[in-house]
Structure formats: C-alpha cells, structure tokens
PDB file of C-alpha atoms and ligand atoms in Angstrom:
ATOM      1  CA  MET A   2     145.499  36.532 132.762  1.00  0.00           C
ATOM      2  CA  GLN A   3     148.106  39.260 133.219  1.00  0.00           C
ATOM      3  CA  GLU A   4     146.223  41.494 130.795  1.00  0.00           C
ATOM      4  CA  THR A   5     142.932  40.998 132.654  1.00  0.00           C
ATOM      5  CA  ASN A   6     144.544  41.813 135.994  1.00  0.00           C
ATOM      6  CA  LYS A   7     145.640  45.194 134.772  1.00  0.00           C
ATOM      7  CA  ASN A   8     142.114  46.142 133.833  1.00  0.00           C
ATOM      8  CA  VAL A   9     140.482  45.068 137.043  1.00  0.00           C
ATOM      9  CA  LEU A  10     139.126  48.114 138.905  1.00  0.00           C
ATOM     10  CA  LEU A  11     139.965  47.306 142.491  1.00  0.00           C
ATOM     11  CA  GLY A  12     140.371  49.490 145.572  1.00  0.00           C
ATOM     12  CA  SER A  13     139.255  50.039 149.141  1.00  0.00           C
ATOM     13  CA  HIS A  14     137.510  52.574 151.292  1.00  0.00           C
ATOM     14  CA  ILE A  15     139.818  55.227 152.647  1.00  0.00           C
ATOM     15  CA  SER A  16     139.162  57.926 155.214  1.00  0.00           C
ATOM     16  CA  MET A  17     140.006  61.499 154.298  1.00  0.00           C
ATOM     17  CA  CYS A  18     141.969  63.192 157.036  1.00  0.00           C
ATOM     18  CA  ALA A  19     144.193  66.152 157.879  1.00  0.00           C
ATOM     19  CA  PRO A  20     146.518  67.503 156.696  1.00  0.00           C
ATOM     20  CA  ASP A  21     146.421  66.236 153.122  1.00  0.00           C
ATOM     21  CA  TYR A  22     142.730  65.315 152.763  1.00  0.00           C
ATOM     22  CA  PHE A  23     141.928  64.310 149.148  1.00  0.00           C
ATOM     23  CA  LEU A  24     145.593  64.265 148.155  1.00  0.00           C
ATOM     24  CA  GLY A  25     146.157  61.990 151.147  1.00  0.00           C
ATOM     25  CA  THR A  26     143.432  59.552 150.073  1.00  0.00           C
ATOM     26  CA  VAL A  27     144.956  59.279 146.592  1.00  0.00           C
ATOM     27  CA  LYS A  28     148.418  58.668 148.056  1.00  0.00           C
ATOM     28  CA  GLU A  29     147.048  56.029 150.417  1.00  0.00           C
ATOM     29  CA  ALA A  30     145.171  54.243 147.599  1.00  0.00           C
ATOM     30  CA  LEU A  31     148.323  54.200 145.454  1.00  0.00           C
ATOM     31  CA  SER A  32     150.329  52.776 148.353  1.00  0.00           C
ATOM     32  CA  TYR A  33     147.999  49.738 148.383  1.00  0.00           C
ATOM     33  CA  GLY A  34     148.285  49.205 144.623  1.00  0.00           C
ATOM     34  CA  GLU A  35     144.735  50.422 143.974  1.00  0.00           C
ATOM     35  CA  ASN A  36     143.498  51.896 140.698  1.00  0.00           C
ATOM     36  CA  THR A  37     140.248  53.172 142.215  1.00  0.00           C
ATOM     37  CA  PHE A  38     138.932  53.740 145.740  1.00  0.00           C
ATOM     38  CA  MET A  39     136.070  55.030 147.858  1.00  0.00           C
ATOM     39  CA  PHE A  40     136.275  57.798 150.428  1.00  0.00           C
ATOM     40  CA  TYR A  41     134.110  59.680 152.881  1.00  0.00           C
ATOM     41  CA  THR A  42     134.325  63.471 152.610  1.00  0.00           C
ATOM     42  CA  GLY A  43     134.335  63.566 156.449  1.00  0.00           C
ATOM     43  CA  ALA A  44     133.544  61.136 159.274  1.00  0.00           C
ATOM     44  CA  PRO A  45     130.929  58.568 158.139  1.00  0.00           C
ATOM     45  CA  GLN A  46     129.060  58.866 161.469  1.00  0.00           C
ATOM     46  CA  ASN A  47     128.403  62.614 161.366  1.00  0.00           C
ATOM     47  CA  SER A  48     127.832  65.504 158.985  1.00  0.00           C
ATOM     48  CA  ILE A  49     130.698  67.738 160.137  1.00  0.00           C
ATOM     49  CA  ARG A  50     132.623  68.535 156.974  1.00  0.00           C
ATOM     50  CA  VAL A  51     135.965  70.255 156.363  1.00  0.00           C
ATOM     51  CA  PRO A  52     135.590  73.201 153.948  1.00  0.00           C
ATOM     52  CA  LEU A  53     136.401  72.243 150.353  1.00  0.00           C
ATOM     53  CA  GLU A  54     139.175  74.850 150.096  1.00  0.00           C
ATOM     54  CA  LYS A  55     141.170  72.850 152.628  1.00  0.00           C
ATOM     55  CA  CYS A  56     140.737  69.498 150.907  1.00  0.00           C
ATOM     56  CA  LYS A  57     143.666  69.676 148.401  1.00  0.00           C
ATOM     57  CA  ILE A  58     141.346  68.654 145.592  1.00  0.00           C
ATOM     58  CA  ILE A  59     143.453  70.006 142.705  1.00  0.00           C
ATOM     59  CA  GLU A  60     146.566  68.316 144.070  1.00  0.00           C
ATOM     60  CA  GLY A  61     144.709  65.006 144.418  1.00  0.00           C
ATOM     61  CA  GLN A  62     143.285  65.250 140.900  1.00  0.00           C
ATOM     62  CA  LYS A  63     146.748  65.931 139.518  1.00  0.00           C
ATOM     63  CA  LEU A  64     148.171  62.844 141.192  1.00  0.00           C
ATOM     64  CA  LEU A  65     145.268  60.769 139.825  1.00  0.00           C
ATOM     65  CA  LYS A  66     146.050  61.950 136.294  1.00  0.00           C
ATOM     66  CA  GLU A  67     149.740  61.187 136.666  1.00  0.00           C
ATOM     67  CA  ASN A  68     148.775  57.638 137.600  1.00  0.00           C
ATOM     68  CA  ASN A  69     146.155  57.192 134.865  1.00  0.00           C
ATOM     69  CA  ILE A  70     143.366  56.742 137.384  1.00  0.00           C
ATOM     70  CA  ASP A  71     139.872  57.476 136.086  1.00  0.00           C
ATOM     71  CA  ILE A  72     138.194  59.885 138.516  1.00  0.00           C
ATOM     72  CA  ASP A  73     134.777  58.864 137.148  1.00  0.00           C
ATOM     73  CA  LYS A  74     135.242  55.503 138.873  1.00  0.00           C
ATOM     74  CA  ILE A  75     136.181  56.927 142.263  1.00  0.00           C
ATOM     75  CA  VAL A  76     133.357  56.579 144.742  1.00  0.00           C
ATOM     76  CA  VAL A  77     132.147  58.792 147.590  1.00  0.00           C
ATOM     77  CA  HIS A  78     130.107  57.272 150.434  1.00  0.00           C
ATOM     78  CA  ALA A  79     127.444  59.463 152.037  1.00  0.00           C
ATOM     79  CA  PRO A  80     127.349  59.677 155.856  1.00  0.00           C
ATOM     80  CA  TYR A  81     125.367  56.929 157.618  1.00  0.00           C
ATOM     81  CA  ILE A  82     123.203  59.404 159.519  1.00  0.00           C
ATOM     82  CA  ILE A  83     121.087  60.206 156.468  1.00  0.00           C
ATOM     83  CA  ASN A  84     117.718  58.449 156.828  1.00  0.00           C
ATOM     84  CA  LEU A  85     115.371  59.415 154.038  1.00  0.00           C
ATOM     85  CA  GLY A  86     112.988  56.690 155.288  1.00  0.00           C
ATOM     86  CA  ASN A  87     112.029  58.676 158.389  1.00  0.00           C
ATOM     87  CA  SER A  88     108.312  59.425 158.076  1.00  0.00           C
ATOM     88  CA  ILE A  89     107.651  60.263 161.732  1.00  0.00           C
ATOM     89  CA  ASP A  90     110.067  63.099 162.505  1.00  0.00           C
ATOM     90  CA  GLU A  91     109.814  65.950 160.034  1.00  0.00           C
ATOM     91  CA  ASN A  92     112.966  67.661 161.357  1.00  0.00           C
ATOM     92  CA  LYS A  93     115.083  64.556 160.950  1.00  0.00           C
ATOM     93  CA  PHE A  94     113.736  63.990 157.438  1.00  0.00           C
ATOM     94  CA  GLU A  95     114.585  67.577 156.500  1.00  0.00           C
ATOM     95  CA  LEU A  96     118.060  67.186 158.014  1.00  0.00           C
ATOM     96  CA  ALA A  97     118.620  63.991 155.995  1.00  0.00           C
ATOM     97  CA  LYS A  98     117.749  65.840 152.794  1.00  0.00           C
ATOM     98  CA  LYS A  99     120.020  68.736 153.717  1.00  0.00           C
ATOM     99  CA  VAL A 100     122.986  66.464 154.434  1.00  0.00           C
ATOM    100  CA  LEU A 101     122.422  64.540 151.193  1.00  0.00           C
ATOM    101  CA  LYS A 102     122.245  67.786 149.229  1.00  0.00           C
ATOM    102  CA  THR A 103     125.551  68.938 150.731  1.00  0.00           C
ATOM    103  CA  GLU A 104     127.156  65.588 149.960  1.00  0.00           C
ATOM    104  CA  LEU A 105     126.025  65.691 146.320  1.00  0.00           C
ATOM    105  CA  ASN A 106     127.639  69.112 145.976  1.00  0.00           C
ATOM    106  CA  ARG A 107     130.813  67.979 147.693  1.00  0.00           C
ATOM    107  CA  THR A 108     131.050  64.864 145.496  1.00  0.00           C
ATOM    108  CA  TYR A 109     130.738  67.122 142.449  1.00  0.00           C
ATOM    109  CA  ALA A 110     133.366  69.519 143.801  1.00  0.00           C
ATOM    110  CA  PHE A 111     135.866  66.666 144.107  1.00  0.00           C
ATOM    111  CA  GLY A 112     135.200  65.863 140.453  1.00  0.00           C
ATOM    112  CA  CYS A 113     133.593  62.518 141.292  1.00  0.00           C
ATOM    113  CA  LYS A 114     130.402  61.074 139.796  1.00  0.00           C
ATOM    114  CA  LEU A 115     129.301  58.285 142.141  1.00  0.00           C
ATOM    115  CA  LEU A 116     127.755  58.765 145.594  1.00  0.00           C
ATOM    116  CA  VAL A 117     126.808  55.647 147.554  1.00  0.00           C
ATOM    117  CA  LEU A 118     123.803  56.034 149.841  1.00  0.00           C
ATOM    118  CA  HIS A 119     122.129  53.666 152.297  1.00  0.00           C
ATOM    119  CA  PRO A 120     118.487  53.895 151.157  1.00  0.00           C
ATOM    120  CA  GLY A 121     117.066  54.312 154.669  1.00  0.00           C
ATOM    121  CA  LEU A 122     115.210  52.751 157.599  1.00  0.00           C
ATOM    122  CA  HIS A 123     111.446  52.589 158.005  1.00  0.00           C
ATOM    123  CA  ILE A 124     111.774  52.767 161.812  1.00  0.00           C
ATOM    124  CA  GLY A 125     108.693  50.732 162.608  1.00  0.00           C
ATOM    125  CA  GLN A 126     106.381  52.177 159.964  1.00  0.00           C
ATOM    126  CA  GLY A 127     106.588  49.226 157.588  1.00  0.00           C
ATOM    127  CA  GLU A 128     108.319  48.733 154.266  1.00  0.00           C
ATOM    128  CA  GLU A 129     105.834  50.489 152.028  1.00  0.00           C
ATOM    129  CA  VAL A 130     105.650  53.680 154.104  1.00  0.00           C
ATOM    130  CA  GLY A 131     109.431  53.762 154.384  1.00  0.00           C
ATOM    131  CA  LEU A 132     110.043  53.175 150.684  1.00  0.00           C
ATOM    132  CA  LYS A 133     107.571  55.925 149.749  1.00  0.00           C
ATOM    133  CA  GLN A 134     109.291  58.325 152.123  1.00  0.00           C
ATOM    134  CA  ILE A 135     112.676  57.518 150.550  1.00  0.00           C
ATOM    135  CA  ILE A 136     111.240  58.192 147.078  1.00  0.00           C
ATOM    136  CA  LYS A 137     109.812  61.498 148.325  1.00  0.00           C
ATOM    137  CA  GLY A 138     113.150  62.478 149.854  1.00  0.00           C
ATOM    138  CA  LEU A 139     115.134  61.616 146.722  1.00  0.00           C
ATOM    139  CA  ASN A 140     112.670  63.529 144.531  1.00  0.00           C
ATOM    140  CA  GLU A 141     112.856  66.626 146.719  1.00  0.00           C
ATOM    141  CA  VAL A 142     116.660  66.575 146.816  1.00  0.00           C
ATOM    142  CA  LEU A 143     117.176  65.840 143.122  1.00  0.00           C
ATOM    143  CA  LYS A 144     114.593  68.412 142.019  1.00  0.00           C
ATOM    144  CA  GLU A 145     116.933  71.162 143.274  1.00  0.00           C
ATOM    145  CA  ASP A 146     120.234  69.474 142.511  1.00  0.00           C
ATOM    146  CA  THR A 147     122.421  70.892 139.757  1.00  0.00           C
ATOM    147  CA  THR A 148     125.199  68.283 139.743  1.00  0.00           C
ATOM    148  CA  ASP A 149     125.588  65.239 137.492  1.00  0.00           C
ATOM    149  CA  VAL A 150     126.349  62.876 140.365  1.00  0.00           C
ATOM    150  CA  THR A 151     124.679  59.447 140.357  1.00  0.00           C
ATOM    151  CA  ILE A 152     123.211  58.367 143.710  1.00  0.00           C
ATOM    152  CA  CYS A 153     124.025  54.666 144.076  1.00  0.00           C
ATOM    153  CA  LEU A 154     121.522  52.992 146.398  1.00  0.00           C
ATOM    154  CA  GLU A 155     123.314  50.313 148.388  1.00  0.00           C
ATOM    155  CA  THR A 156     121.887  46.806 148.765  1.00  0.00           C
ATOM    156  CA  MET A 157     121.492  46.323 152.518  1.00  0.00           C
ATOM    157  CA  ALA A 158     121.644  43.320 154.879  1.00  0.00           C
ATOM    158  CA  GLY A 159     118.179  43.976 156.319  1.00  0.00           C
ATOM    159  CA  LYS A 160     119.403  44.663 159.836  1.00  0.00           C
ATOM    160  CA  GLY A 161     116.639  46.216 161.963  1.00  0.00           C
ATOM    161  CA  SER A 162     114.301  48.167 159.699  1.00  0.00           C
ATOM    162  CA  GLU A 163     116.811  48.714 156.883  1.00  0.00           C
ATOM    163  CA  LEU A 164     115.291  49.061 153.433  1.00  0.00           C
ATOM    164  CA  GLY A 165     116.990  48.057 150.212  1.00  0.00           C
ATOM    165  CA  LYS A 166     117.424  44.489 151.510  1.00  0.00           C
ATOM    166  CA  THR A 167     115.950  43.024 148.317  1.00  0.00           C
ATOM    167  CA  PHE A 168     116.437  43.839 144.648  1.00  0.00           C
ATOM    168  CA  ASP A 169     112.658  44.396 144.551  1.00  0.00           C
ATOM    169  CA  GLU A 170     112.867  47.183 147.142  1.00  0.00           C
ATOM    170  CA  ILE A 171     115.707  48.875 145.251  1.00  0.00           C
ATOM    171  CA  ALA A 172     113.777  48.519 141.977  1.00  0.00           C
ATOM    172  CA  TYR A 173     110.657  49.968 143.611  1.00  0.00           C
ATOM    173  CA  ILE A 174     112.557  53.105 144.669  1.00  0.00           C
ATOM    174  CA  ILE A 175     114.133  53.594 141.249  1.00  0.00           C
ATOM    175  CA  ASN A 176     110.992  52.856 139.238  1.00  0.00           C
ATOM    176  CA  ASN A 177     108.906  55.289 141.252  1.00  0.00           C
ATOM    177  CA  SER A 178     111.452  58.095 141.242  1.00  0.00           C
ATOM    178  CA  GLN A 179     111.003  61.231 139.144  1.00  0.00           C
ATOM    179  CA  PHE A 180     114.751  61.237 138.519  1.00  0.00           C
ATOM    180  CA  LYS A 181     115.514  57.671 137.451  1.00  0.00           C
ATOM    181  CA  ASN A 182     118.445  58.827 135.330  1.00  0.00           C
ATOM    182  CA  ARG A 183     120.205  60.029 138.506  1.00  0.00           C
ATOM    183  CA  LEU A 184     119.948  56.688 140.314  1.00  0.00           C
ATOM    184  CA  GLY A 185     122.237  53.677 140.267  1.00  0.00           C
ATOM    185  CA  VAL A 186     123.011  50.781 142.616  1.00  0.00           C
ATOM    186  CA  CYS A 187     125.914  49.656 144.787  1.00  0.00           C
ATOM    187  CA  LEU A 188     125.920  45.893 145.333  1.00  0.00           C
ATOM    188  CA  ASP A 189     127.576  44.821 148.593  1.00  0.00           C
ATOM    189  CA  THR A 190     128.536  41.121 148.625  1.00  0.00           C
ATOM    190  CA  CYS A 191     128.409  40.864 152.443  1.00  0.00           C
ATOM    191  CA  HIS A 192     125.028  42.565 152.547  1.00  0.00           C
ATOM    192  CA  ILE A 193     123.377  40.415 149.855  1.00  0.00           C
ATOM    193  CA  ASN A 194     124.710  37.285 151.562  1.00  0.00           C
ATOM    194  CA  ASP A 195     123.296  38.433 154.882  1.00  0.00           C
ATOM    195  CA  ALA A 196     120.052  39.419 153.144  1.00  0.00           C
ATOM    196  CA  GLY A 197     119.652  35.831 151.904  1.00  0.00           C
ATOM    197  CA  TYR A 198     120.916  35.796 148.297  1.00  0.00           C
ATOM    198  CA  ASN A 199     123.074  32.953 146.927  1.00  0.00           C
ATOM    199  CA  VAL A 200     126.133  35.171 146.595  1.00  0.00           C
ATOM    200  CA  GLU A 201     128.295  32.195 145.489  1.00  0.00           C
ATOM    201  CA  ASN A 202     126.157  31.777 142.375  1.00  0.00           C
ATOM    202  CA  ILE A 203     127.240  34.942 140.585  1.00  0.00           C
ATOM    203  CA  ASP A 204     125.341  34.152 137.371  1.00  0.00           C
ATOM    204  CA  GLU A 205     122.112  33.729 139.315  1.00  0.00           C
ATOM    205  CA  VAL A 206     122.742  36.956 141.261  1.00  0.00           C
ATOM    206  CA  LEU A 207     123.537  39.001 138.149  1.00  0.00           C
ATOM    207  CA  ASP A 208     120.621  37.531 136.172  1.00  0.00           C
ATOM    208  CA  LEU A 209     118.227  38.351 138.976  1.00  0.00           C
ATOM    209  CA  PHE A 210     119.717  41.825 139.331  1.00  0.00           C
ATOM    210  CA  ASP A 211     119.325  42.366 135.608  1.00  0.00           C
ATOM    211  CA  LYS A 212     115.736  41.148 135.611  1.00  0.00           C
ATOM    212  CA  LYS A 213     114.648  43.210 138.636  1.00  0.00           C
ATOM    213  CA  ILE A 214     116.754  46.359 138.316  1.00  0.00           C
ATOM    214  CA  GLY A 215     118.808  46.253 135.118  1.00  0.00           C
ATOM    215  CA  LEU A 216     122.560  45.595 135.076  1.00  0.00           C
ATOM    216  CA  ASN A 217     123.156  49.024 133.514  1.00  0.00           C
ATOM    217  CA  ARG A 218     122.259  50.494 136.955  1.00  0.00           C
ATOM    218  CA  LEU A 219     125.062  48.606 138.703  1.00  0.00           C
ATOM    219  CA  LYS A 220     127.734  51.270 139.313  1.00  0.00           C
ATOM    220  CA  VAL A 221     129.694  50.028 142.341  1.00  0.00           C
ATOM    221  CA  ILE A 222     130.527  46.691 143.988  1.00  0.00           C
ATOM    222  CA  HIS A 223     131.413  46.531 147.680  1.00  0.00           C
ATOM    223  CA  LEU A 224     133.592  43.462 147.899  1.00  0.00           C
ATOM    224  CA  ASN A 225     133.453  42.088 151.439  1.00  0.00           C
ATOM    225  CA  ASP A 226     133.458  38.685 153.042  1.00  0.00           C
ATOM    226  CA  SER A 227     130.864  38.105 155.795  1.00  0.00           C
ATOM    227  CA  LYS A 228     131.172  36.966 159.404  1.00  0.00           C
ATOM    228  CA  ASN A 229     127.697  35.463 159.228  1.00  0.00           C
ATOM    229  CA  ILE A 230     125.715  32.904 157.290  1.00  0.00           C
ATOM    230  CA  LYS A 231     123.359  33.617 154.421  1.00  0.00           C
ATOM    231  CA  GLY A 232     120.134  35.254 155.577  1.00  0.00           C
ATOM    232  CA  SER A 233     121.468  36.291 158.999  1.00  0.00           C
ATOM    233  CA  HIS A 234     120.600  39.996 158.469  1.00  0.00           C
ATOM    234  CA  LYS A 235     123.657  40.930 160.526  1.00  0.00           C
ATOM    235  CA  ASP A 236     125.966  43.114 158.356  1.00  0.00           C
ATOM    236  CA  ARG A 237     129.378  42.337 159.822  1.00  0.00           C
ATOM    237  CA  HIS A 238     132.157  42.458 157.242  1.00  0.00           C
ATOM    238  CA  GLU A 239     134.972  39.912 157.328  1.00  0.00           C
ATOM    239  CA  ASN A 240     138.402  39.949 155.698  1.00  0.00           C
ATOM    240  CA  ILE A 241     138.706  38.466 152.218  1.00  0.00           C
ATOM    241  CA  GLY A 242     138.763  34.665 152.339  1.00  0.00           C
ATOM    242  CA  LYS A 243     138.143  34.490 156.083  1.00  0.00           C
ATOM    243  CA  GLY A 244     134.375  34.526 156.121  1.00  0.00           C
ATOM    244  CA  THR A 245     131.355  32.560 154.944  1.00  0.00           C
ATOM    245  CA  ILE A 246     131.610  33.825 151.339  1.00  0.00           C
ATOM    246  CA  GLY A 247     135.207  32.843 150.679  1.00  0.00           C
ATOM    247  CA  LEU A 248     137.975  33.838 148.297  1.00  0.00           C
ATOM    248  CA  ASN A 249     136.786  31.838 145.282  1.00  0.00           C
ATOM    249  CA  THR A 250     133.377  33.487 145.215  1.00  0.00           C
ATOM    250  CA  LEU A 251     134.792  36.978 145.758  1.00  0.00           C
ATOM    251  CA  LYS A 252     137.248  36.442 142.889  1.00  0.00           C
ATOM    252  CA  LYS A 253     134.294  35.732 140.603  1.00  0.00           C
ATOM    253  CA  TYR A 254     133.050  39.268 141.256  1.00  0.00           C
ATOM    254  CA  VAL A 255     136.503  40.720 140.576  1.00  0.00           C
ATOM    255  CA  PHE A 256     136.919  39.026 137.205  1.00  0.00           C
ATOM    256  CA  ASN A 257     133.358  38.713 135.843  1.00  0.00           C
ATOM    257  CA  GLU A 258     133.321  40.291 132.398  1.00  0.00           C
ATOM    258  CA  LYS A 259     129.885  41.840 132.941  1.00  0.00           C
ATOM    259  CA  LEU A 260     131.408  43.806 135.828  1.00  0.00           C
ATOM    260  CA  ILE A 261     134.577  44.885 134.058  1.00  0.00           C
ATOM    261  CA  ASP A 262     133.714  48.626 134.199  1.00  0.00           C
ATOM    262  CA  VAL A 263     132.352  48.528 137.730  1.00  0.00           C
ATOM    263  CA  PRO A 264     134.724  49.653 140.518  1.00  0.00           C
ATOM    264  CA  LYS A 265     135.113  47.023 143.263  1.00  0.00           C
ATOM    265  CA  ILE A 266     135.728  48.420 146.722  1.00  0.00           C
ATOM    266  CA  LEU A 267     136.922  46.529 149.811  1.00  0.00           C
ATOM    267  CA  GLU A 268     135.385  47.571 153.133  1.00  0.00           C
ATOM    268  CA  THR A 269     137.024  44.848 155.171  1.00  0.00           C
ATOM    269  CA  PRO A 270     138.174  45.408 158.771  1.00  0.00           C
ATOM    270  CA  TYR A 271     141.695  46.374 159.821  1.00  0.00           C
ATOM    271  CA  ILE A 272     143.824  43.517 161.155  1.00  0.00           C
ATOM    272  CA  ASN A 273     145.721  44.273 164.379  1.00  0.00           C
ATOM    273  CA  GLY A 274     145.205  47.965 163.745  1.00  0.00           C
ATOM    274  CA  LEU A 275     146.627  47.802 160.216  1.00  0.00           C
ATOM    275  CA  PRO A 276     144.884  48.167 156.832  1.00  0.00           C
ATOM    276  CA  PRO A 277     144.717  44.781 155.032  1.00  0.00           C
ATOM    277  CA  TYR A 278     144.062  46.208 151.564  1.00  0.00           C
ATOM    278  CA  LYS A 279     147.456  45.793 149.933  1.00  0.00           C
ATOM    279  CA  ASP A 280     147.504  42.088 150.864  1.00  0.00           C
ATOM    280  CA  GLU A 281     143.848  41.494 150.061  1.00  0.00           C
ATOM    281  CA  ILE A 282     144.153  43.100 146.622  1.00  0.00           C
ATOM    282  CA  LYS A 283     147.162  40.933 145.890  1.00  0.00           C
ATOM    283  CA  LEU A 284     145.271  37.854 147.051  1.00  0.00           C
ATOM    284  CA  LEU A 285     142.255  38.669 144.883  1.00  0.00           C
ATOM    285  CA  LYS A 286     144.401  39.257 141.797  1.00  0.00           C
ATOM    286  CA  GLU A 287     146.481  36.081 142.179  1.00  0.00           C
TER     287      GLU A 287
HETATM  288 FE1   FE B 302     127.648  51.348 152.924  1.00  0.00          FE
HETATM  289 FE1   FE B 303     129.010  48.466 151.778  1.00  0.00          FE
HETATM  290 ZN1   ZN B 304     128.041  46.809 155.703  1.00  0.00          ZN
END
C-alpha cells in the first residue's frame, strides 16, 4: 500500500498570482504534499494575462526538478470565457479562438503539455449545431498551432446548453476533428455524476469511456465530490467525502490501476476561507 501511495499522481487546482506566479504555484502545491497540480495562467473568468517574462517560469521549473515532479503531468486550465460552440455571434467565436490560441502558446511556454478546455455551449442552437461549431473552432485553431500541447476536452455536467455532457458528444468532437492526435479528455467526477453516470461504478464508467472514446484519450481526472444527486445537471463541487459521491468512490479513482499515469486534480471549495487540499489529499491516501 505504501508503495502505491507514492506513485499516486494527486494534486489540486492552484491560482497563479503575483509576485511569484509559476514559482508560487509550485511552492503552494508542494506545501499541500502534491506531486502534480493544475493552474490557470491568469484569472479563469477573463483573458487578461500577465506577460510570460514576469511569470518566473524557469524558477518554477527548477523547483519542480528538485522535487522530482514530472512537468508533463502538470495541467493548465483554459479560461471559462472560451465558447467555441457559439454559432450566432461571429465576433465572439473569433475571440474564443484567439483566446484558445494564446492559451495553447502560454501552456507550451510554461513547458506543460495538457490544456483542459470546456468544449462549449450551443446557446439555444441545439446539440448538433453546437458540436459542429466546436469542431470547426478546434480545426481552425489547431491548423495554425505549432505547439505539442494536448487539448483535453472536459466532461461537463450539462448545465444550461453545455456540450460534452455525454461520452458520445465528446467522442463526436474527437472523431470528426482533423487533428485527433491533439485531443484528449479530462474526466470530472462531479460533472459525470451530475450528467447522470453511475460514478460509483468505476468499472462501468471506464468500460463505457473506453468503448465510446478510448481510455488512451483520458489525460486528466478532476476529482470532486458533488453537492447534488446523479443527473441533476447542476455542477456544484463539494469537498471530498462530504457530497453525494463519497470518499470510497473517489478513492477508487485515485487508486485504479488503469488510471495510474493520469493526474488527479481536486477542484473542491475552500473551507472557511482556507484551502482544504492538504487534508483532502491525506484523506484520499489513507
Ligand atoms: Fe473545468
Ligand atoms: Fe472540472
Ligand atoms: Zn465544475
């Protein structure tokens, strides 16, 4: 058991802020006992981004090396404002592509390989129109991209007109893309619960994922409990062991041997203004 624990890739999302930026995120992750993590290269809600020269990238990379942390497993999350599913406002669609392009380049500049992206919203135009627009957007961005970053499409709860709420929708995007080799998937346990999957039955979930998408595409796990019941389409994360999914089920995702190389990232809420990650990681590894 001790041996397995060491190899478990477990971390949390961390915001990158002044004055230490990337170096600061690495320090924060280490302080929680993490051996991987996810960060936003600026605020998740907007596209304002600090210039790379200020981000202390070299210093952060050095600290990662000193701690034997594999930078290939560190995850970047793209800003939420990107909606490649927008088929009614040309300007907003173009802006989404521009922001995604910038984020791919920034991810590459940090030395990271995985960029998580919310697939998009169809905003009233129906699933098929939205999915086709997302495919178009990804093709247009990746056609000009010169990085080797994998875009990991996140499984979504299906709140509002969110796409990517089923494995079929994710598979449809990937299978119809011109750049399949640049696409992977981020599986969020809270989101698939809220989307209606039997998250507690990990074998069933992984078999279905493998059948529909292919397990080789699974690059990131977002490990969250949920405030709501299966199929609620709500997307409200709960602290580990305090929600409808529960500690036992979440532990299955931490220790499953098929997921051994997949980084698991907590996106659980702060408790009384404090980050819960050190305690939650300990709890999950117990
Ligand atoms: Fe996300
Ligand atoms: Fe997530
Ligand atoms: Zn969420």
